Amino acid sequence: MPIAVSDRRWYCRVSEDLHRQVISIAPQLERRGDEGMIQGLYAAATGMMAVEARQSVIANNIANASTPGFRRQDGLQKGFYMILRDAERSPAALNARTAPGGGVRLLETFTDVSGGAVVNTGDPFHVALDGPGFIVVDTPYGERFTRNGKLSIDIEGHLATLSGHKVQNVGGGYIDVRGGLVEIDQEGVVKVDGLPTGQIRIVEFENPHVLSRQGHDLYAAAEAAAERATPAATTRVAPKSLETSNVQLPVEMIQMIMGLRAYAANQKVINAFEDTISRLIERVGSPL
């Protein structure tokens, strides 16, 4: 379950209050040698933000568990020390404030490219891809790629996705599926009443991680990567079938529970800092 709205409001309020308080007493904390307190505060705060960002990724996985061909995502978390070390390229350039424990952020999300199970549906417009390939479709934003083989016929009589994106034909143009019984074979060849009308264009990428997610079942590739896409050599079509998502609900739920516990732990740390800083503020005027 996502972070509750009440928790988010609490976090925003506490963050703003603590920020003002820390700024007001930071010089005295440094003179007292307590700058580590500020570092610990920000470490806990960034931990909460990183957890919340990853919870959103997990929630999206759960929401799309029943989407054909959906590939789950996960988040890569990295400590500020490692981020700055990589940026500076010199550990000597880092000071004590960027030492391990100085905070964390969700650096990026990545897609798990492992395949899902193939389930027979008996629908002639359903295809599952057995292999690393992607179906090429046209959208208002250009060429896109999908693993969702839940196809249909659009208002113009062409083979298309349920969202209305036309499936590209290997020979160019689109595939006409009007007028009779539709069949799709293991090579992606489409036949109407036994006569070939086209072949689904399926491509493969040497590195599928170059693809960026566009919505829940479409992917986009940079122009250079799209040009390097090759016709499917190892991908076969499973007719009258669909590929399920590769989301494992028990795993996602465990990850979400672990995230909630981490969020709560960081929340307790911030509460402790709030109490400590409040006491320090009361002593600001006292002799050092």
Short mmCIF file of N, CA and C in Angstrom, two decimals, residues 133-137 144-148 167-168 200-203:
data_model
loop_
_atom_site.label_atom_id
_atom_site.label_comp_id
_atom_site.label_asym_id
_atom_site.label_seq_id
_atom_site.Cartn_x
_atom_site.Cartn_y
_atom_site.Cartn_z
N GLY A 133 11.90 -10.21 -28.29
CA GLY A 133 11.41 -9.23 -29.26
C GLY A 133 10.30 -8.32 -28.75
N PHE A 134 10.02 -7.30 -29.57
CA PHE A 134 8.94 -6.35 -29.30
C PHE A 134 8.14 -6.12 -30.58
N ILE A 135 6.82 -6.00 -30.44
CA ILE A 135 5.96 -5.64 -31.57
C ILE A 135 6.10 -4.14 -31.81
N VAL A 136 6.25 -3.76 -33.09
CA VAL A 136 6.40 -2.34 -33.43
C VAL A 136 5.04 -1.77 -33.80
N VAL A 137 4.67 -0.66 -33.16
CA VAL A 137 3.38 -0.02 -33.43
C VAL A 137 3.60 1.47 -33.71
N ARG A 144 6.68 3.10 -31.51
CA ARG A 144 6.83 2.58 -30.17
C ARG A 144 6.88 1.06 -30.22
N PHE A 145 7.25 0.45 -29.07
CA PHE A 145 7.45 -1.00 -28.99
C PHE A 145 6.64 -1.55 -27.82
N THR A 146 6.08 -2.74 -27.99
CA THR A 146 5.25 -3.32 -26.94
C THR A 146 5.40 -4.83 -26.89
N ARG A 147 5.16 -5.38 -25.70
CA ARG A 147 5.09 -6.84 -25.51
C ARG A 147 3.64 -7.27 -25.35
N ASN A 148 2.74 -6.34 -25.29
CA ASN A 148 1.33 -6.65 -25.09
C ASN A 148 0.73 -7.12 -26.42
N VAL A 167 -0.45 -1.81 -35.73
CA VAL A 167 0.71 -2.69 -35.78
C VAL A 167 1.38 -2.54 -37.14
N GLN A 168 2.71 -2.35 -37.13
CA GLN A 168 3.43 -2.19 -38.39
C GLN A 168 3.57 -3.52 -39.12
N ILE A 200 3.41 -9.33 -38.89
CA ILE A 200 3.67 -8.43 -37.76
C ILE A 200 5.16 -8.12 -37.67
N ARG A 201 5.50 -6.84 -37.61
CA ARG A 201 6.90 -6.45 -37.50
C ARG A 201 7.34 -6.59 -36.05
N ILE A 202 8.32 -7.47 -35.83
CA ILE A 202 8.87 -7.72 -34.50
C ILE A 202 10.37 -7.47 -34.56
N VAL A 203 10.88 -6.70 -33.62
CA VAL A 203 12.31 -6.38 -33.60
C VAL A 203 12.92 -6.77 -32.26
#
